[in-house]
Structures are given as C-alpha cells and as structure tokens.
mmCIF file of C-alpha atoms and ligand atoms in Angstrom:
data_model
loop_
_atom_site.group_PDB
_atom_site.id
_atom_site.type_symbol
_atom_site.label_atom_id
_atom_site.label_comp_id
_atom_site.label_asym_id
_atom_site.label_seq_id
_atom_site.Cartn_x
_atom_site.Cartn_y
_atom_site.Cartn_z
ATOM 1 C CA MET A 1 -4.997 -9.343 -18.049
ATOM 2 C CA PRO A 2 -6.504 -7.494 -15.075
ATOM 3 C CA VAL A 3 -4.885 -7.502 -11.648
ATOM 4 C CA ASP A 4 -6.991 -8.440 -8.623
ATOM 5 C CA ILE A 5 -5.372 -5.884 -6.339
ATOM 6 C CA LEU A 6 -3.783 -2.546 -7.122
ATOM 7 C CA ALA A 7 -1.693 -0.989 -4.335
ATOM 8 C CA ILE A 8 -1.209 2.750 -4.799
ATOM 9 C CA ALA A 9 0.785 5.085 -2.528
ATOM 10 C CA ALA A 10 2.711 8.326 -2.604
ATOM 11 C CA HIS A 11 6.319 7.167 -2.314
ATOM 12 C CA PRO A 12 8.358 4.129 -3.293
ATOM 13 C CA ASP A 13 8.488 2.042 -0.039
ATOM 14 C CA ASP A 14 5.069 3.177 1.350
ATOM 15 C CA ILE A 15 3.394 0.049 -0.044
ATOM 16 C CA GLU A 16 6.123 -2.236 1.286
ATOM 17 C CA LEU A 17 5.815 -0.794 4.794
ATOM 18 C CA GLY A 18 2.013 -0.907 4.835
ATOM 19 C CA CYS A 19 0.662 -3.929 2.985
ATOM 20 C CA ALA A 20 3.456 -6.019 1.424
ATOM 21 C CA GLY A 21 2.586 -9.124 3.444
ATOM 22 C CA THR A 22 -0.993 -9.098 2.185
ATOM 23 C CA LEU A 23 0.225 -8.817 -1.406
ATOM 24 C CA VAL A 24 2.680 -11.691 -0.959
ATOM 25 C CA ARG A 25 -0.052 -13.820 0.526
ATOM 26 C CA TRP A 26 -2.337 -13.011 -2.387
ATOM 27 C CA LYS A 27 0.409 -14.001 -4.823
ATOM 28 C CA THR A 28 0.964 -17.284 -2.969
ATOM 29 C CA ARG A 29 -2.690 -18.093 -3.613
ATOM 30 C CA GLY A 30 -2.254 -17.536 -7.324
ATOM 31 C CA GLY A 31 -3.517 -13.944 -7.394
ATOM 32 C CA ARG A 32 -2.183 -11.005 -9.369
ATOM 33 C CA PHE A 33 -1.358 -7.541 -8.103
ATOM 34 C CA GLY A 34 0.284 -4.356 -9.333
ATOM 35 C CA LEU A 35 2.081 -1.493 -7.581
ATOM 36 C CA VAL A 36 1.771 2.213 -8.326
ATOM 37 C CA ASP A 37 3.937 4.940 -6.803
ATOM 38 C CA LEU A 38 2.332 8.337 -7.310
ATOM 39 C CA THR A 39 5.697 10.113 -7.095
ATOM 40 C CA ARG A 40 9.343 9.263 -7.717
ATOM 41 C CA GLY A 41 10.293 10.108 -4.126
ATOM 42 C CA GLU A 42 12.626 12.795 -5.384
ATOM 43 C CA MET A 43 12.145 15.005 -2.311
ATOM 44 C CA GLY A 44 13.176 12.312 0.157
ATOM 45 C CA THR A 45 15.986 13.355 2.501
ATOM 46 C CA ARG A 46 18.021 10.270 1.621
ATOM 47 C CA GLY A 47 18.623 8.748 -1.791
ATOM 48 C CA ASP A 48 17.448 10.215 -5.098
ATOM 49 C CA ALA A 49 14.792 9.379 -7.679
ATOM 50 C CA GLU A 50 17.051 7.039 -9.678
ATOM 51 C CA THR A 51 18.208 5.127 -6.581
ATOM 52 C CA ARG A 52 14.646 4.763 -5.386
ATOM 53 C CA ARG A 53 13.528 3.583 -8.829
ATOM 54 C CA ARG A 54 16.119 0.795 -8.714
ATOM 55 C CA GLU A 55 15.171 -0.107 -5.155
ATOM 56 C CA GLY A 56 11.476 -0.116 -6.066
ATOM 57 C CA THR A 57 12.066 -2.381 -9.062
ATOM 58 C CA ARG A 58 13.960 -4.844 -6.867
ATOM 59 C CA ALA A 59 11.258 -4.787 -4.176
ATOM 60 C CA ALA A 60 8.549 -5.437 -6.794
ATOM 61 C CA GLU A 61 10.509 -8.492 -8.026
ATOM 62 C CA ILE A 62 10.809 -9.815 -4.482
ATOM 63 C CA LEU A 63 7.080 -9.381 -3.850
ATOM 64 C CA GLY A 64 6.103 -10.926 -7.187
ATOM 65 C CA ALA A 65 4.206 -7.909 -8.546
ATOM 66 C CA GLU A 66 2.937 -8.009 -12.136
ATOM 67 C CA PHE A 67 4.316 -4.486 -12.579
ATOM 68 C CA ARG A 68 5.433 -1.395 -10.719
ATOM 69 C CA GLU A 69 4.484 1.887 -12.305
ATOM 70 C CA THR A 70 5.746 5.265 -11.198
ATOM 71 C CA LEU A 71 3.734 8.392 -11.861
ATOM 72 C CA ASP A 72 5.286 11.797 -11.411
ATOM 73 C CA LEU A 73 2.619 13.745 -9.542
ATOM 74 C CA GLY A 74 5.040 15.782 -7.433
ATOM 75 C CA ASP A 75 6.768 14.519 -4.303
ATOM 76 C CA GLY A 76 6.624 16.939 -1.386
ATOM 77 C CA GLY A 77 3.449 18.569 -2.685
ATOM 78 C CA LEU A 78 1.395 15.809 -4.270
ATOM 79 C CA SER A 79 -1.502 17.579 -5.936
ATOM 80 C CA LYS A 80 -5.089 16.391 -6.146
ATOM 81 C CA SER A 81 -5.541 18.308 -9.404
ATOM 82 C CA ARG A 82 -8.098 17.153 -11.976
ATOM 83 C CA GLU A 83 -5.197 16.323 -14.288
ATOM 84 C CA ASN A 84 -3.670 13.973 -11.707
ATOM 85 C CA GLU A 85 -7.054 12.503 -10.922
ATOM 86 C CA LEU A 86 -7.686 11.720 -14.589
ATOM 87 C CA ALA A 87 -4.244 10.081 -14.936
ATOM 88 C CA LEU A 88 -5.068 7.836 -12.013
ATOM 89 C CA ILE A 89 -8.618 7.115 -13.230
ATOM 90 C CA ASP A 90 -7.222 5.940 -16.551
ATOM 91 C CA LEU A 91 -4.633 3.744 -14.834
ATOM 92 C CA ILE A 92 -7.292 2.120 -12.630
ATOM 93 C CA ARG A 93 -9.496 1.502 -15.671
ATOM 94 C CA ARG A 94 -6.569 0.000 -17.574
ATOM 95 C CA GLU A 95 -5.739 -2.507 -14.809
ATOM 96 C CA LYS A 96 -9.345 -3.245 -13.689
ATOM 97 C CA PRO A 97 -8.488 -4.138 -10.039
ATOM 98 C CA ARG A 98 -11.152 -5.629 -7.793
ATOM 99 C CA LEU A 99 -9.546 -4.080 -4.706
ATOM 100 C CA ILE A 100 -7.428 -1.000 -4.170
ATOM 101 C CA LEU A 101 -5.043 -0.648 -1.220
ATOM 102 C CA THR A 102 -3.780 2.809 -0.303
ATOM 103 C CA SER A 103 -2.646 5.027 2.582
ATOM 104 C CA PHE A 104 -5.226 6.009 5.186
ATOM 105 C CA PRO A 105 -6.153 9.605 4.318
ATOM 106 C CA GLU A 106 -5.011 10.901 7.695
ATOM 107 C CA ASP A 107 -1.300 10.690 8.310
ATOM 108 C CA ARG A 108 1.790 12.560 9.411
ATOM 109 C CA HIS A 109 3.088 13.050 5.865
ATOM 110 C CA PRO A 110 0.774 15.291 3.819
ATOM 111 C CA ASP A 111 1.625 13.331 0.642
ATOM 112 C CA HIS A 112 0.249 10.178 2.280
ATOM 113 C CA ARG A 113 -2.941 11.963 3.256
ATOM 114 C CA ARG A 114 -3.343 13.445 -0.218
ATOM 115 C CA ALA A 115 -2.579 10.092 -1.839
ATOM 116 C CA GLY A 116 -5.328 8.446 0.220
ATOM 117 C CA GLU A 117 -7.824 11.109 -0.812
ATOM 118 C CA LEU A 118 -6.770 11.174 -4.478
ATOM 119 C CA VAL A 119 -6.945 7.386 -4.788
ATOM 120 C CA THR A 120 -10.328 7.194 -3.011
ATOM 121 C CA ASP A 121 -11.844 9.763 -5.343
ATOM 122 C CA ALA A 122 -10.232 8.331 -8.495
ATOM 123 C CA ALA A 123 -11.461 4.818 -7.649
ATOM 124 C CA PHE A 124 -15.022 6.125 -7.466
ATOM 125 C CA TYR A 125 -14.821 8.347 -10.540
ATOM 126 C CA SER A 126 -13.347 5.411 -12.527
ATOM 127 C CA GLY A 127 -16.852 3.965 -12.553
ATOM 128 C CA LEU A 128 -18.496 7.016 -14.130
ATOM 129 C CA ARG A 129 -18.657 6.237 -17.827
ATOM 130 C CA LYS A 130 -19.263 9.843 -18.846
ATOM 131 C CA ILE A 131 -15.798 10.763 -17.545
ATOM 132 C CA GLU A 132 -13.861 9.935 -20.696
ATOM 133 C CA THR A 133 -10.296 8.648 -20.659
ATOM 134 C CA SER A 134 -8.584 6.159 -22.971
ATOM 135 C CA HIS A 135 -10.116 3.116 -21.206
ATOM 136 C CA PRO A 136 -13.732 2.187 -20.451
ATOM 137 C CA ALA A 137 -15.281 2.772 -17.039
ATOM 138 C CA HIS A 138 -14.456 0.310 -14.243
ATOM 139 C CA ARG A 139 -15.117 0.641 -10.529
ATOM 140 C CA PRO A 140 -13.157 -1.476 -8.009
ATOM 141 C CA GLN A 141 -15.245 -3.258 -5.371
ATOM 142 C CA GLN A 142 -13.644 -1.388 -2.479
ATOM 143 C CA THR A 143 -10.751 0.833 -1.438
ATOM 144 C CA LEU A 144 -8.929 -0.376 1.684
ATOM 145 C CA TYR A 145 -6.554 1.695 3.774
ATOM 146 C CA PHE A 146 -3.321 0.730 5.513
ATOM 147 C CA SER A 147 -1.619 2.776 8.215
ATOM 148 C CA THR A 148 1.775 4.367 7.699
ATOM 149 C CA ALA A 149 3.081 6.713 10.431
ATOM 150 C CA TYR A 150 -0.145 6.803 12.451
ATOM 151 C CA THR A 151 -2.060 3.653 13.259
ATOM 152 C CA HIS A 152 -5.811 3.340 12.921
ATOM 153 C CA ALA A 153 -8.133 0.765 14.451
ATOM 154 C CA PRO A 154 -8.390 -1.867 11.714
ATOM 155 C CA THR A 155 -11.716 -3.048 10.325
ATOM 156 C CA PHE A 156 -10.025 -6.417 9.753
ATOM 157 C CA VAL A 157 -6.564 -7.972 9.920
ATOM 158 C CA VAL A 158 -4.868 -10.197 7.336
ATOM 159 C CA ASP A 159 -2.646 -12.977 8.728
ATOM 160 C CA VAL A 160 0.738 -12.366 7.065
ATOM 161 C CA THR A 161 2.839 -14.656 9.256
ATOM 162 C CA GLU A 162 3.911 -16.854 6.327
ATOM 163 C CA ALA A 163 4.736 -13.794 4.211
ATOM 164 C CA MET A 164 6.974 -11.999 6.708
ATOM 165 C CA GLU A 165 10.357 -13.126 5.349
ATOM 166 C CA THR A 166 9.462 -11.899 1.865
ATOM 167 C CA ARG A 167 8.000 -8.705 3.295
ATOM 168 C CA ARG A 168 11.219 -8.027 5.218
ATOM 169 C CA ALA A 169 13.326 -8.644 2.116
ATOM 170 C CA ALA A 170 11.212 -6.225 0.055
ATOM 171 C CA ILE A 171 11.516 -3.529 2.725
ATOM 172 C CA ARG A 172 15.277 -4.075 2.953
ATOM 173 C CA ALA A 173 15.532 -3.499 -0.819
ATOM 174 C CA PHE A 174 15.148 0.222 -0.039
ATOM 175 C CA THR A 175 18.670 0.472 1.340
ATOM 176 C CA SER A 176 18.877 4.247 0.854
ATOM 177 C CA GLN A 177 15.912 4.823 3.185
ATOM 178 C CA PHE A 178 16.602 2.639 6.207
ATOM 179 C CA HIS A 179 19.276 2.255 8.833
ATOM 180 C CA ASP A 180 22.769 1.916 7.402
ATOM 181 C CA PRO A 181 25.665 2.645 9.789
ATOM 182 C CA ALA A 182 27.958 3.237 6.788
ATOM 183 C CA SER A 183 25.751 5.934 5.238
ATOM 184 C CA ALA A 184 26.855 9.575 5.462
ATOM 185 C CA GLU A 185 23.368 10.855 4.584
ATOM 186 C CA PRO A 186 21.274 12.734 7.179
ATOM 187 C CA GLN A 187 19.271 10.667 9.661
ATOM 188 C CA THR A 188 15.507 10.567 9.206
ATOM 189 C CA VAL A 189 12.604 8.981 11.057
ATOM 190 C CA LEU A 190 12.900 5.994 8.732
ATOM 191 C CA SER A 191 16.687 5.633 8.951
ATOM 192 C CA GLN A 192 16.990 5.538 12.729
ATOM 193 C CA ALA A 193 18.023 2.170 14.080
ATOM 194 C CA GLY A 194 14.691 1.394 15.743
ATOM 195 C CA PHE A 195 12.391 2.131 12.792
ATOM 196 C CA LEU A 196 12.250 -1.316 11.218
ATOM 197 C CA ALA A 197 11.818 -2.859 14.661
ATOM 198 C CA ALA A 198 8.829 -0.558 15.172
ATOM 199 C CA ILE A 199 7.346 -1.598 11.808
ATOM 200 C CA GLU A 200 7.818 -5.225 12.802
ATOM 201 C CA ALA A 201 6.228 -4.534 16.196
ATOM 202 C CA ARG A 202 3.181 -3.050 14.484
ATOM 203 C CA ALA A 203 2.762 -6.246 12.462
ATOM 204 C CA ARG A 204 3.096 -8.250 15.698
ATOM 205 C CA HIS A 205 0.480 -6.055 17.358
ATOM 206 C CA PHE A 206 -2.014 -6.472 14.514
ATOM 207 C CA GLY A 207 -1.288 -10.199 14.497
ATOM 208 C CA PHE A 208 -1.839 -10.472 18.262
ATOM 209 C CA MET A 209 -5.263 -8.849 17.850
ATOM 210 C CA VAL A 210 -6.414 -11.809 15.734
ATOM 211 C CA GLY A 211 -4.447 -14.607 17.385
ATOM 212 C CA VAL A 212 -1.607 -15.014 14.874
ATOM 213 C CA GLU A 213 2.082 -14.025 14.934
ATOM 214 C CA PHE A 214 2.018 -11.219 12.342
ATOM 215 C CA GLY A 215 -0.797 -9.286 10.723
ATOM 216 C CA GLU A 216 -1.534 -6.292 8.547
ATOM 217 C CA GLY A 217 -4.513 -4.176 9.536
ATOM 218 C CA PHE A 218 -6.835 -2.471 7.068
ATOM 219 C CA VAL A 219 -9.526 0.125 7.462
ATOM 220 C CA SER A 220 -12.569 -0.189 5.223
ATOM 221 C CA ARG A 221 -15.444 2.273 5.098
ATOM 222 C CA ARG A 222 -17.805 -0.660 4.836
ATOM 223 C CA PRO A 223 -17.282 -3.982 6.604
ATOM 224 C CA PRO A 224 -16.313 -7.137 4.732
ATOM 225 C CA ARG A 225 -18.925 -9.887 4.566
ATOM 226 C CA VAL A 226 -17.972 -12.826 6.820
ATOM 227 C CA ASP A 227 -19.472 -16.172 5.818
ATOM 228 C CA ASP A 228 -18.273 -18.093 8.869
ATOM 229 C CA PRO A 229 -18.168 -15.975 12.041
ATOM 230 C CA VAL A 230 -16.981 -18.947 14.113
ATOM 231 C CA ALA A 231 -13.971 -19.613 11.888
ATOM 232 C CA ALA A 232 -13.232 -15.887 11.715
ATOM 233 C CA PHE A 233 -12.352 -15.871 15.413
ATOM 234 C CA GLU A 234 -10.569 -19.205 15.699
ATOM 235 C CA GLY A 235 -7.151 -19.156 17.321
ATOM 236 C CA PHE A 236 -7.956 -16.805 20.200
ATOM 237 C CA GLU A 237 -7.177 -17.839 23.729
ATOM 238 C CA PRO A 238 -10.330 -18.375 25.817
ATOM 239 C CA GLY A 239 -11.362 -15.088 27.330
ATOM 240 C CA PHE A 240 -9.019 -13.005 25.189
HETATM 241 ZN ZN1 ZN B 301 5.945 7.954 2.204
#
C-alpha cells in the first residue's frame, strides 16, 4: 500500500528535527508516511550506528510511521553516485509517495546538502520509465524542503501546534545526540543545552509567521495551489 508522504534525509534525527510535526499531523488525519535515513549516522560524534538505529526505531513508533528504512550510502561523505541514485529511485518507486520531504540542498552539513540534491534528482528520475529498476516508474507530485541548520524563507508553513508534544517525544528518543548532563561523550552543536530550545524557537517563529503557536516551514520550487486565499490568512492580527 503506497505511502502519501516519504521523508528522506541523511541522518537518523534529521527528519525529526525538520518535519516531524507535519508527519504527525498527516497521520492524525488518517494519512500514511514512511521515513528513510540515507545513512546509519555512523560518523556522528556521539553514539554509534546501533544506538542510533534503536533510537530511530523508537522515534518512528512515536511518530506513527509505516516504516523506517535505513540505507547505507556513507555518513560523512554521502555520495551522489549513480548507484546510490538508482537505489533511491527504486525505493521511491516501491513506496509511490505523492510528496517527498527532504533537507534543503543548502546547509551547514555537506551530507544534508548532498541528501537534498540526491533526493531531488532521484524523485525526478523515478518518473522516467526507461530507467529500469525493479519497480515501475512513478513520479511524486512535488519535493518539499525543510531547513536544518540554516533557515530558509518558507514557501508555506504547516500548523503543527497540536503535534508538538509528539514531535518533542520523537526528538527526545535520540538520547545519544542531545543534551544529557550524565553523558561523558564530547559536546556537539546538537548536544549543547540550548539546542533543543533553539529548535523549539524555530517552530515558534514559523508558527508566528502564520498566526499559530508552532509551525514547520517548507520551501517548494513551485507554489502550492490555494483554493481559499481568505481562509489561508485567517488568524492574523489586523495589520500584522
Ligand atoms: Zn544530520
């Protein structure tokens, strides 16, 4: 049975930090989504591949994903090789998503940037029937991008206020990556005490832009169709 949305990113926890609220909201409405990590996160400063696999499995359960699949395309040097592209094309064709969510292809971490580019290209090539893999051609409607380290002006914002508790729980499932006063592992950008507060603040900022408490912003290379432009801007203060 196809998923509606396929979220694909370089490392376990990238999806949770970027678009988990949107996925939870989709699930609440009866939708189906899957998660794909392009690498096992084995080069991360904290934790190891096995720990991150367990954390990722737990986070996927919390979010209500249909599945979480981990490819092994090389953490700390994710390659946009034809071989990797074909693996991803076949996975997209197998799951037949209508939308793909991935990292914006301009970010601090080169793996995030490469993931965004690889996924964008694979989503397009998936629709070319003369590229043969083990599943028939399928092209998703659109690839949407979420911000990770850098923020980008969103094309639209999804209200994730109701999904925030679940989103927080899924992020906290990655205990090896985030702040833990008892951990003896080296500090990273993600593990410093203020990181999760900053992630939360970003969601507040995106939410404020559209007149709700929390939001997740997405960049799209083409704009979404809006059927009711009046309703689309309801909730703003006069003159905002
Ligand atoms: Zn990452």
